[in-house]
Coordinates of C-alpha atoms in Angstrom, one line a residue:
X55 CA 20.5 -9.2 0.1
X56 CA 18.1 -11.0 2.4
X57 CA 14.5 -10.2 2.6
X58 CA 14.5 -9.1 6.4
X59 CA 17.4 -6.8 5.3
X60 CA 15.3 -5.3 2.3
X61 CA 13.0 -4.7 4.2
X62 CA 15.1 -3.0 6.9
X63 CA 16.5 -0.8 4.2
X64 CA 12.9 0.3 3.1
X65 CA 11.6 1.3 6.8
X66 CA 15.2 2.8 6.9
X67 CA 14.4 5.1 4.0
X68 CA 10.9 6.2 5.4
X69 CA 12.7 9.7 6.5
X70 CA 11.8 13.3 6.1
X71 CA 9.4 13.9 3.3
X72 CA 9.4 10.4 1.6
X73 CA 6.2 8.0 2.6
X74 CA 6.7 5.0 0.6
X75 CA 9.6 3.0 0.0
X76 CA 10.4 -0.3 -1.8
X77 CA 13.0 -2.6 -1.6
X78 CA 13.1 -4.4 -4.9
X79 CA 13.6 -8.2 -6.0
X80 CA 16.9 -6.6 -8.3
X81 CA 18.2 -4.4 -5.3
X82 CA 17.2 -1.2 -5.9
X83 CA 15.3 0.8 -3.6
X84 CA 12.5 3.3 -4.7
X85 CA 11.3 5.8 -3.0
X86 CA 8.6 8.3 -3.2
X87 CA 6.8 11.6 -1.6
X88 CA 3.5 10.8 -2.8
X89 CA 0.7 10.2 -0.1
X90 CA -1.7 7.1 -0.3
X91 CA -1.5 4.9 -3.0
X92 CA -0.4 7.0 -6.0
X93 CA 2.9 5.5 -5.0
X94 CA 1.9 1.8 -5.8
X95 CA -0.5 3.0 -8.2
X96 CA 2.2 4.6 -10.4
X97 CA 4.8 2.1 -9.7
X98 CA 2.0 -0.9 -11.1
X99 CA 1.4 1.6 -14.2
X100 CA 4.8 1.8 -15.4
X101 CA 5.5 -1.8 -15.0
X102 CA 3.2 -4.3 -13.6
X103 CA 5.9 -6.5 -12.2
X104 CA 8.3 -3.9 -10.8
X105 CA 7.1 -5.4 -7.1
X106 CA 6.9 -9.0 -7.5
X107 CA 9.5 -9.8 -4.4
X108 CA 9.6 -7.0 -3.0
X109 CA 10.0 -5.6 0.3
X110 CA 7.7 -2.4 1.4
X111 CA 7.4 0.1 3.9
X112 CA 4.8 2.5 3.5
X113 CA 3.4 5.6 6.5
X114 CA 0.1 4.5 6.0
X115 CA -1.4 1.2 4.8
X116 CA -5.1 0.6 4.7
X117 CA -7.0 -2.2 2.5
X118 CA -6.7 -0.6 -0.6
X119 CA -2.5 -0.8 -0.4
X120 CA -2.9 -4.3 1.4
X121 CA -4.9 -5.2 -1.9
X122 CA -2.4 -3.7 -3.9
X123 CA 0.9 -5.3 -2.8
X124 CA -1.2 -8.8 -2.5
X125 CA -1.3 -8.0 -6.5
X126 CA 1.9 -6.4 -7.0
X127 CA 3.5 -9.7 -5.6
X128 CA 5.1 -7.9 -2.6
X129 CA 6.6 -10.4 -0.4
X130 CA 7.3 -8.4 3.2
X131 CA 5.8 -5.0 4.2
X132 CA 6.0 -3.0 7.1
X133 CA 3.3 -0.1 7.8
X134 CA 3.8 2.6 10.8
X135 CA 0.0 2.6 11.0
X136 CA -1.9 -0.1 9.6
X137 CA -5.6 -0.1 9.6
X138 CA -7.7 -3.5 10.8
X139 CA -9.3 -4.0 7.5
X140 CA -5.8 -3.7 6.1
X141 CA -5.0 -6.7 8.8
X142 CA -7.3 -8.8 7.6
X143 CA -6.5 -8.6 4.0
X144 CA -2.8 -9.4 4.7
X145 CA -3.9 -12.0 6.8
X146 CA -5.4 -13.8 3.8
X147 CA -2.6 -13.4 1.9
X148 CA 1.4 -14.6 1.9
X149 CA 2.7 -10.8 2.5
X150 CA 5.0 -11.0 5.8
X151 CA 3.6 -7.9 7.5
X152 CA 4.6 -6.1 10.7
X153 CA 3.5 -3.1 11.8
X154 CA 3.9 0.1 14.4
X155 CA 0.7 1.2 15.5
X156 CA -3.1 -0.3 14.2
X157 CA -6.3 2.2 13.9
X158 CA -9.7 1.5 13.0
X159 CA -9.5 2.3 9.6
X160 CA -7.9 5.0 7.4
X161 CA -9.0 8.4 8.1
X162 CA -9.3 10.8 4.8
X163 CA -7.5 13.9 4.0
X164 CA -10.4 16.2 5.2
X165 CA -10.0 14.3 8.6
X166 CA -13.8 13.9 8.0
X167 CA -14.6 9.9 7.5
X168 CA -12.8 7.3 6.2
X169 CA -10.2 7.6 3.2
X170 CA -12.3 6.9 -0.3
X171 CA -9.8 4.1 -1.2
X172 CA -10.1 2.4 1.5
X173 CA -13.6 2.7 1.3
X174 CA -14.1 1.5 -2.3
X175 CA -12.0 -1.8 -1.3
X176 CA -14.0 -2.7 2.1
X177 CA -15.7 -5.9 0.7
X178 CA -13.5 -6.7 -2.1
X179 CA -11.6 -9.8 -1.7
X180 CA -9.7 -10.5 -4.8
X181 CA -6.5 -8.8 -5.7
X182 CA -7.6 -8.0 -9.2
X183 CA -10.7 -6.7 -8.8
X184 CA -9.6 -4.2 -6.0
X185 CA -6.8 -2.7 -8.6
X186 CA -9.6 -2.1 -11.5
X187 CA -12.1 -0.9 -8.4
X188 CA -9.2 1.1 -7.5
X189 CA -8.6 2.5 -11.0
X190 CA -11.9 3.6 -11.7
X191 CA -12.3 5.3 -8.1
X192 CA -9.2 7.6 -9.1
X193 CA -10.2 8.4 -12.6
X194 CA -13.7 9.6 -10.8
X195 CA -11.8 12.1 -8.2
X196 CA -9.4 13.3 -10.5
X197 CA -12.4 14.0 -13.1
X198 CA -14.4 15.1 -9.9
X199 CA -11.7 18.0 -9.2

């Protein structure tokens, strides 16, 4: 399967409940409910390379999911709203990205500022150090709660 048509069968699954979907190198398509990036977050847990060649489409992508699928080795991505500090990251990296509609930035879940992931991720450049930035932000609000 072509890349355009992964990545047509991963906005295709973005129906109902599910948020994320990914198209991967092998075929399979994986899906999940999770909001944010506990989708990529898990996915990168369990196996590091699962996304290297993938095709994603995700709800929601701000910098911190950019970041992510820059180090996951995504290869095409489609976001229905994409924030402009998400644009900028995939502009500095090879990710073919389209997108439905582009906002300012990522608003949180208490619709009170911006999302904390994206926040933590606003001046990191590299990949890497966005994932363990990432990490560490996590293991603080889950701790936090």
């Amino acid at each position: 399967m072509m890349e355009n048509e992964r990545l047509e069968q991963a906005k295709a699954a973005l129906q109902g409940e599910i948020t994320f979907a990914a198209a991967l190198a092998n075929g399979k398509l994986v899906t999940s409910e999770k909001k944010g990036i506990a989708p990529m977050m898990a996915l990168l847990k369990e196996d590091m390379d699962i996304l290297k060649g993938a095709c994603v489409a995700d709800r929601v992508i701000g910098r911190a999911a950019a970041l992510l699928m820059e180090k996951a080795g995504v290869v095409e991505a489609f976001g229905e709203i994409v924030s402009s500090h998400a644009l900028k990251a995939f502009a500095k990296s090879s990710i073919t990205f389209t997108y439905g509609k582009e906002v300012e930035y990522i608003i949180n879940r208490t619709k009170t500022g911006m999302c904390p992931m994206e926040q933590t991720v606003l001046e990191i450049e590299d990949a890497e150090e966005a994932y363990e930035a990432l990490k560490r932000k996590l293991a603080e609000l889950s701790s936090a709660k």
